[in-house]
Coordinates of C-alpha atoms and ligand atoms in Angstrom, one line a residue:
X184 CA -122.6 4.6 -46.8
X185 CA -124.1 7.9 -46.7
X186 CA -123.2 8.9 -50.3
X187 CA -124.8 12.7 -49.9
X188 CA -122.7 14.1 -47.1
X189 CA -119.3 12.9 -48.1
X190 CA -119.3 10.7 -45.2
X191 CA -117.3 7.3 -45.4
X192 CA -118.3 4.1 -44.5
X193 CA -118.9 3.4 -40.6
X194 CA -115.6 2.1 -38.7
X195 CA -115.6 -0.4 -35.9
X196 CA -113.6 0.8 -32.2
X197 CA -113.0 -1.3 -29.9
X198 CA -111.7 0.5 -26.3
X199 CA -111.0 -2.0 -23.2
X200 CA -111.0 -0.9 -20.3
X201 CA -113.3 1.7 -21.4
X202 CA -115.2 2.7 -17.9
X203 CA -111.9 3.7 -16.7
X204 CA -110.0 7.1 -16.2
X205 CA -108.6 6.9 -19.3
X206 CA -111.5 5.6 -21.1
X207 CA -113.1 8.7 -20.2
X208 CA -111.3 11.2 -22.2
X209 CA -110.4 9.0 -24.9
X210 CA -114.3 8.0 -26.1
X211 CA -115.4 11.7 -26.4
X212 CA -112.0 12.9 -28.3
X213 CA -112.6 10.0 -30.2
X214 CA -116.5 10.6 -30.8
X215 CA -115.8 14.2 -32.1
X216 CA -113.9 13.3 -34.7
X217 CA -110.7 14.2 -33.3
X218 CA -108.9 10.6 -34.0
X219 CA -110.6 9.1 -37.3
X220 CA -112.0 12.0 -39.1
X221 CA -114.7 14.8 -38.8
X222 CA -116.4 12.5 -41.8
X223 CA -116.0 9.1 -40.6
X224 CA -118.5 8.0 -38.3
X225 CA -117.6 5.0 -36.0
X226 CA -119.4 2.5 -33.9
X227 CA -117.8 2.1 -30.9
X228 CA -117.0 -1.5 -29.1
X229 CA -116.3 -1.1 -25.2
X230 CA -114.6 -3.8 -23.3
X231 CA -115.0 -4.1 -19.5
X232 CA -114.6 -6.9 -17.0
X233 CA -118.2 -8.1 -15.4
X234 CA -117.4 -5.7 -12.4
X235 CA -116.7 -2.6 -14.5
X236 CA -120.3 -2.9 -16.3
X237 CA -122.3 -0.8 -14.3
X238 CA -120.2 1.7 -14.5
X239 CA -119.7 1.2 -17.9
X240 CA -123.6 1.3 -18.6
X241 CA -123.0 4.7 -17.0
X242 CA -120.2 6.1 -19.4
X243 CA -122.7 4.4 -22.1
X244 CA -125.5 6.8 -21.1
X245 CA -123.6 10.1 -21.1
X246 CA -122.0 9.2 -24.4
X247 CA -125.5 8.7 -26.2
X248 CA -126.4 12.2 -24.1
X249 CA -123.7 13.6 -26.1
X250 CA -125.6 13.3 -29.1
X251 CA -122.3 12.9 -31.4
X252 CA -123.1 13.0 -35.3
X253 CA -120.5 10.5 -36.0
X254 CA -121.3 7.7 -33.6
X255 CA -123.8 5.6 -35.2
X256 CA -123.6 2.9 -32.5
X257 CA -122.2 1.4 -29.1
X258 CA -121.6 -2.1 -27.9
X259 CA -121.2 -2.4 -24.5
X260 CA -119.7 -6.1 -23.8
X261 CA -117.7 -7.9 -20.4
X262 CA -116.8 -10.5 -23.9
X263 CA -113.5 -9.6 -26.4
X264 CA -114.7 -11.7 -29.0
X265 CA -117.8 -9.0 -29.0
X266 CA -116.0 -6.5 -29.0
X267 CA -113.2 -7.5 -31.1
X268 CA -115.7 -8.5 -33.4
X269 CA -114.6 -7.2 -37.1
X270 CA -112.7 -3.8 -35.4
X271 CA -110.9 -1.5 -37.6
X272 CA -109.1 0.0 -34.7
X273 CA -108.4 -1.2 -31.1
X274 CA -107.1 0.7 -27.8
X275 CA -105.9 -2.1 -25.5
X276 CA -106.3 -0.1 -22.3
X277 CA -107.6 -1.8 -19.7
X278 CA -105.6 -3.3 -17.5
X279 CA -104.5 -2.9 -13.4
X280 CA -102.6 0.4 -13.0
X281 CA -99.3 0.3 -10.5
X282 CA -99.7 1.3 -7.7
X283 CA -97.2 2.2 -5.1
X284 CA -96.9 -1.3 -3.6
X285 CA -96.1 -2.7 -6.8
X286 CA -92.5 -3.1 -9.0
X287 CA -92.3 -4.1 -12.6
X288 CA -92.4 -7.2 -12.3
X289 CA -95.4 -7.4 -10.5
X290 CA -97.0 -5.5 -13.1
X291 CA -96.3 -7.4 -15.9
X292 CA -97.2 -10.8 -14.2
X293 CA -100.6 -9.4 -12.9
X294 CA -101.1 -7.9 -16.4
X295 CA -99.7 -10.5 -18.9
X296 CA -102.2 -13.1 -18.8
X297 CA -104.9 -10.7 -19.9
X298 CA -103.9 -10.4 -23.3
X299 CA -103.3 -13.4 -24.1
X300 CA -106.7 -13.4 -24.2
X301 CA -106.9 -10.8 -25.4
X302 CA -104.5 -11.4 -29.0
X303 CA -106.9 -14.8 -29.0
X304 CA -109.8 -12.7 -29.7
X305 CA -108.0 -10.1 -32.2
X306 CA -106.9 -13.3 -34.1
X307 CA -110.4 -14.8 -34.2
X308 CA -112.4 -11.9 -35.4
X309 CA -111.2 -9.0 -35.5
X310 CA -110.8 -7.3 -39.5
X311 CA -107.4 -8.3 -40.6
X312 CA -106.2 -4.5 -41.0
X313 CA -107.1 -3.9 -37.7
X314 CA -104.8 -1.4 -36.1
X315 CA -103.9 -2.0 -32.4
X316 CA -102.3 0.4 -30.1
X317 CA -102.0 -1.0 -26.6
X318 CA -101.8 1.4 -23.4
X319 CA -102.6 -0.6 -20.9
X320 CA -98.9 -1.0 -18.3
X321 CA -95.9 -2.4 -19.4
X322 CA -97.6 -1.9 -22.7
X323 CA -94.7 -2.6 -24.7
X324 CA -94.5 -6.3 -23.1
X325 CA -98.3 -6.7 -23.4
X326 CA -98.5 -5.4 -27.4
X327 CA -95.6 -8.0 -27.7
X328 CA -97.8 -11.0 -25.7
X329 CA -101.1 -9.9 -28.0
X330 CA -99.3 -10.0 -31.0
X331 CA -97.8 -13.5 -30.5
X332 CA -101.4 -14.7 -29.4
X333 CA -102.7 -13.3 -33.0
X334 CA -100.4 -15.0 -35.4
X335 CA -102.8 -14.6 -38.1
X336 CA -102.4 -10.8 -38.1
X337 CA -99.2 -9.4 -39.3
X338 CA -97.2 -7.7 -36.3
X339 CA -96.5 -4.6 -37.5
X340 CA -100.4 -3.9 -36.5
X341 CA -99.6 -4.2 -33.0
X342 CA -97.8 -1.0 -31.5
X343 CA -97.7 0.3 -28.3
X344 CA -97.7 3.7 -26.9
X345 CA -94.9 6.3 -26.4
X346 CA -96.5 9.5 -27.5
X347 CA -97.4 10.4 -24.4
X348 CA -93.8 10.3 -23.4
X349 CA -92.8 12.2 -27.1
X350 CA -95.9 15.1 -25.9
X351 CA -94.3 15.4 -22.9
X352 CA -90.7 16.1 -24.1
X353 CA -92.3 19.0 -26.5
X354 CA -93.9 19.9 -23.9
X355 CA -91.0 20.8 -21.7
X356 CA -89.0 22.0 -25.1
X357 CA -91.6 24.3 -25.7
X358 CA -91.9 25.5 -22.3
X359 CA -88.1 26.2 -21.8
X360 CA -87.5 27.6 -25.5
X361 CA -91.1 29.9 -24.6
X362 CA -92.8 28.8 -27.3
X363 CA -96.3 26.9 -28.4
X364 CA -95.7 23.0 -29.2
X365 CA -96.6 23.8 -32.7
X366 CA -92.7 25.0 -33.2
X367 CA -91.6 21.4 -31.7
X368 CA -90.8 18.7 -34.7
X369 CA -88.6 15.3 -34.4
X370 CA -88.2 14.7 -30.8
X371 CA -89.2 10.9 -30.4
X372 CA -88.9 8.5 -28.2
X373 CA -86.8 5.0 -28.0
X374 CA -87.6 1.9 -26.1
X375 CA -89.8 1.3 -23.2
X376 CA -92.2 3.5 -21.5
X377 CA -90.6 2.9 -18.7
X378 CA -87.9 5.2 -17.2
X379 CA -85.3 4.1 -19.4
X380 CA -86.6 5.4 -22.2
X381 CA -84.6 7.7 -24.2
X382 CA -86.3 11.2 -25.3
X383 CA -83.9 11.9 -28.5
X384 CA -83.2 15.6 -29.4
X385 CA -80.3 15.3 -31.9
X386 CA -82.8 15.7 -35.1
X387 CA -85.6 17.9 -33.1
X388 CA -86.1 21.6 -34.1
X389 CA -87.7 24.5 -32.1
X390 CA -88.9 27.0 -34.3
X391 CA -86.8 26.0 -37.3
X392 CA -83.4 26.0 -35.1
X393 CA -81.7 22.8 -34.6
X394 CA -82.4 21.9 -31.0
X395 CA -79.2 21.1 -29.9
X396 CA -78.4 24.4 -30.8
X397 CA -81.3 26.0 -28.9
X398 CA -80.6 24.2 -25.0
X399 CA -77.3 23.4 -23.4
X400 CA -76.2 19.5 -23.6
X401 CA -76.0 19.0 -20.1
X402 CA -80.1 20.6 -20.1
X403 CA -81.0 17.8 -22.7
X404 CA -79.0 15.1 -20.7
X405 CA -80.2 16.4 -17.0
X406 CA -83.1 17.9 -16.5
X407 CA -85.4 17.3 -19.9
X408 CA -84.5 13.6 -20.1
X409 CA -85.2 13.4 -16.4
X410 CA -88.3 15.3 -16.1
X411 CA -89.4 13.4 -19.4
X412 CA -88.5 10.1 -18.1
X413 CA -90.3 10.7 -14.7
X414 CA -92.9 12.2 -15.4
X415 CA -95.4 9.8 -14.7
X416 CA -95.0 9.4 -11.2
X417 CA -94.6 12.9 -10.7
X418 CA -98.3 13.1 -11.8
X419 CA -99.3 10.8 -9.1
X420 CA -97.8 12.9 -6.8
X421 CA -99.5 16.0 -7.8
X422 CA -102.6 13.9 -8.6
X423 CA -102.5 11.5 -6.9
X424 CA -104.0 9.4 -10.0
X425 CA -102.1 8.4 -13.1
X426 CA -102.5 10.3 -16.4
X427 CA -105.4 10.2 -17.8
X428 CA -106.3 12.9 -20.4
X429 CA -102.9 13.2 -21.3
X430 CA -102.8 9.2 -21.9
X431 CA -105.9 9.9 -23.9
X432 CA -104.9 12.7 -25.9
X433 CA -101.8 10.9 -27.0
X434 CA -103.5 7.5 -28.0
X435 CA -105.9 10.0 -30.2
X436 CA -102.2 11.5 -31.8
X437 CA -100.7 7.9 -32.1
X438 CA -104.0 6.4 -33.9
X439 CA -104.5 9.8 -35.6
X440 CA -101.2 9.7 -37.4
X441 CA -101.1 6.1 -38.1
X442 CA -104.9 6.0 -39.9
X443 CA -104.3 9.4 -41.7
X444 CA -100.7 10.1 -42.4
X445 CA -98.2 12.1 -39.7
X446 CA -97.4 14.6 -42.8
X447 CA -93.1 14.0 -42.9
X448 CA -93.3 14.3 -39.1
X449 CA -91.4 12.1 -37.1
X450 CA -93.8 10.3 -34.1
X451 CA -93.2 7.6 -31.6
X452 CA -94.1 4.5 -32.1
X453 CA -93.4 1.2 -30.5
X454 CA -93.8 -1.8 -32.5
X455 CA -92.1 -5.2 -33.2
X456 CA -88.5 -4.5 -34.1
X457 CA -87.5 -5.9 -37.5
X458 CA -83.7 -5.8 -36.6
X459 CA -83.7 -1.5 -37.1
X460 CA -81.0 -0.2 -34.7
X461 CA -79.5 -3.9 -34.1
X462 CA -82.6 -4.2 -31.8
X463 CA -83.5 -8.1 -31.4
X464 CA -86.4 -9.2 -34.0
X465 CA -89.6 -9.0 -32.4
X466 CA -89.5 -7.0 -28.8
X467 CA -91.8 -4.1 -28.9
X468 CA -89.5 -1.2 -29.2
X469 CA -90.3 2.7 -29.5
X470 CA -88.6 4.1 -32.8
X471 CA -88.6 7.2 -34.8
X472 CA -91.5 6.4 -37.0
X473 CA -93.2 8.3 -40.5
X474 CA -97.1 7.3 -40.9
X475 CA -98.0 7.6 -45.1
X476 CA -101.0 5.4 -46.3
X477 CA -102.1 3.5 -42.9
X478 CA -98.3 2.2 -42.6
X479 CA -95.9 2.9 -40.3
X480 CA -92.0 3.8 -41.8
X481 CA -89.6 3.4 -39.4
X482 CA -87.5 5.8 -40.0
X483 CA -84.0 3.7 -40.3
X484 CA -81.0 5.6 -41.3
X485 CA -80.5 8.2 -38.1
X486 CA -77.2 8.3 -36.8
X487 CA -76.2 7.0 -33.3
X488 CA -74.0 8.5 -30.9
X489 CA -72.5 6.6 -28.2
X490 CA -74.9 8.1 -25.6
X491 CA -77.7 7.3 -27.9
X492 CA -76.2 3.6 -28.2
X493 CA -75.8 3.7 -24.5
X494 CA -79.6 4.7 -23.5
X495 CA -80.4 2.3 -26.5
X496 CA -78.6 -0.7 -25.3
X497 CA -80.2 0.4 -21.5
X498 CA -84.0 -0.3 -23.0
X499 CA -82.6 -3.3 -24.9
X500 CA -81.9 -5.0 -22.1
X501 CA -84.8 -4.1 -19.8
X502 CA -87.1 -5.4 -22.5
X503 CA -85.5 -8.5 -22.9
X504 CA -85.8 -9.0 -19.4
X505 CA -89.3 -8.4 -19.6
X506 CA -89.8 -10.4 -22.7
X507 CA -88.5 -13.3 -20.3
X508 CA -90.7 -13.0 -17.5
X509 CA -93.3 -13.4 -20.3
X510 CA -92.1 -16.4 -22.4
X511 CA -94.5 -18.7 -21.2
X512 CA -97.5 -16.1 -22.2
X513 CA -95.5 -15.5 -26.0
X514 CA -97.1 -19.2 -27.6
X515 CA -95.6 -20.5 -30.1
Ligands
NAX133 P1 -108.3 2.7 -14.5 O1 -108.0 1.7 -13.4 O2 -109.0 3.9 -14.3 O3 -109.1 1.9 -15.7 C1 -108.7 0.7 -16.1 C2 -110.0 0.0 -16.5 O4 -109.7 -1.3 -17.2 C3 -110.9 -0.3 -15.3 O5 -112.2 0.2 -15.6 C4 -110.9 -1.9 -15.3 O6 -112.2 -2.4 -14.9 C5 -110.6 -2.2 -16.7 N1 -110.0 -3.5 -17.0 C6 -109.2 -4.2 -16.1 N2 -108.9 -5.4 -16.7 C7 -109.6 -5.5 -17.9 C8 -109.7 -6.4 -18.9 N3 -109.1 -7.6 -18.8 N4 -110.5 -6.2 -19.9 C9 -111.1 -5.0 -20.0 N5 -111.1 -4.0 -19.1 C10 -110.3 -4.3 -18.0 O7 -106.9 2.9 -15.3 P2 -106.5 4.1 -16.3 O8 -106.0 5.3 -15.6 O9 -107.6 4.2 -17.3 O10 -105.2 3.4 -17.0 C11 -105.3 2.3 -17.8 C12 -103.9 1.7 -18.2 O11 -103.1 2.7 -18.9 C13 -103.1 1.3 -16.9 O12 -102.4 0.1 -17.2 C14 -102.0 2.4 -16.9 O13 -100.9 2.0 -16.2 C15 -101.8 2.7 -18.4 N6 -101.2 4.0 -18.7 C16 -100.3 3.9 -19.8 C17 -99.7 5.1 -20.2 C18 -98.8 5.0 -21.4 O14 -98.2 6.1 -21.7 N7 -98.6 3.9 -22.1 C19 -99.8 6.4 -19.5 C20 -101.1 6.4 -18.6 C21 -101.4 5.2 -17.9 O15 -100.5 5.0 -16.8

């Protein structure tokens, strides 16, 4: 504890996949302060497989030439029960990204069996508050496989990642309405990230003004739910890479909110379903979320229309279907 700078105890961090694309932007966003705090210094924990190392050892090196302040260590390890080792806060990134030969279901089988492993380690050492937000593709199913391979840490811990998916429907709000994301509030996401996933507008507001007032009803239903939904592999295209700093920039929003508060916003979050919505107990679903305290509120009374059932009901079902192509990688 540095008790003359108003500095807070050191953190543990543990990012897999770390010597990857996304890896890259999220350790230095994370480093500045931009995720825990300009006053909380962290030692970071980064998870690679044996044949990411070296290049590991290399993202290792320019992050101590960064000189940060608030890093007051790194652990490079190829072992999750290194790095898992008493963390505060994990991003489960690493995994194989899809590529163009592959469908779903080939990337949940070739990405499954790694965190198992994975929730094995959490369960064995990581702190018992530790907060887990898993990136890594489908990363709904795979939160759902780590969590059921760490039944010694309560579920709601495990989330997966749809901000990127809520940034990008602000983002195309804010670029229709012409004006900065700032005026952007309440659009979240439900279900997957997958292409079913429903961008919901009916409590957003752009600039004060209900959004459903601001942009027509067939824009919200066509074009922005499209573009939103598809927007992934439209980055490929233009890429020809997945996202990277945009994945990282919304892990750093999702963890951000979740370890200090989202201040009465409404953020995406997926996370074990407790029933909400008449979603089955347990998958990993995206839901309008409030962050007060380190806890996630999902946010439970919003009305339903039938097209908001419908596009519910849609990710419902594709989840379940993933959830079965996974049973024998759930345990218990
Ligand atoms: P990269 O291939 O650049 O990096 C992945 C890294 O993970 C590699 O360095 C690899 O060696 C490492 N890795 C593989 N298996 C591992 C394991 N068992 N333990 C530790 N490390 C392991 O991919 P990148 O572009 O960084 O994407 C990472 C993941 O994020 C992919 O699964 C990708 O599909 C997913 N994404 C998720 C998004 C989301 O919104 N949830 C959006 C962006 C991205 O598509």
């Amino acid at each position: 504890m540095c008790e003359n700078d108003g500095m807070k105890e050191t953190i543990r961090v543990a990012v897999t996949g770390a010597a990857g694309n996304i890896g890259y932007a999220l350790l230095w966003r994370i480093a500045s302060g931009d995720c825990f705090g300009s006053n909380q210094p962290v030692t970071l924990q980064l998870l690679e497989i044996p044949s990411g190392m070296q290049r590991l050892d290399g993202v290792i090196m320019e992050l101590k030439d960064s000189a940060f302040p608030l890093i007051h260590g790194i652990v490079g390890t190829d072992d999750p029960s290194i790095a898992f080792k008493d963390a505060d806060a994990i991003f489960l990134v690493g995994s194989r990204p899809r590529t163009k030969d592959m469908d779903r279901a080939d990337l949940v089988a070739a990405n499954g069996p790694i965190f198992v492993g994975q929730g094995q380690a959490i369960d064995a050492v990581a702190s018992q508050n530790v907060k887990v937000i898993t990136v890594g593709n489908p990363c709904n199913t795979n939160a759902l496989i780590a969590c059921a391979n760490a039944p010694s840490i309560p579920s709601k811990q495990f989330t997966a990642m749809t901000r990127l998916d809520q940034n990008r429907a602000v983002g195309q709000m804010a670029e229709r309405a012409g004006v900065s994301a700032s005026k952007i509030q309440d659009v979240f996401i439900w279900g997957n990230h997958a292409n079913t996933m429903y961008p919901d507008p009916r409590f957003a507001s752009v600039d004060g003004k209900e959004a459903t007032h601001v942009f027509s009803e067939d824009w919200l239903q066509g074009d922005f739910l499209g573009t939103v939904a598809t927007r992934g592999k439209a980055i490929i295209e233009a890429r020809g890479a997945s996202s990277a700093a945009s994945a990282a920039s919304a892990a750093v929003d999702h963890m951000r909110d979740w370890w200090q508060g989202s201040n009465g916003r409404i953020v995406s979050m997926a996370l074990p379903s407790e029933g909400w919505y008449g979603v089955p107990e347990g998958l990993v679903f995206s839901f309008p979320c409030r962050c007060e305290n380190g806890e996630v509120i999902v946010v439970d009374n919003l009305d339903i229309d039938a097209f908001a059932q419908s596009k519910i009901d849609e990710n419902i079902t594709a989840l379940l279907e993933e959830r079965e192509a996974v049973s024998e990688l759930l345990g218990h």
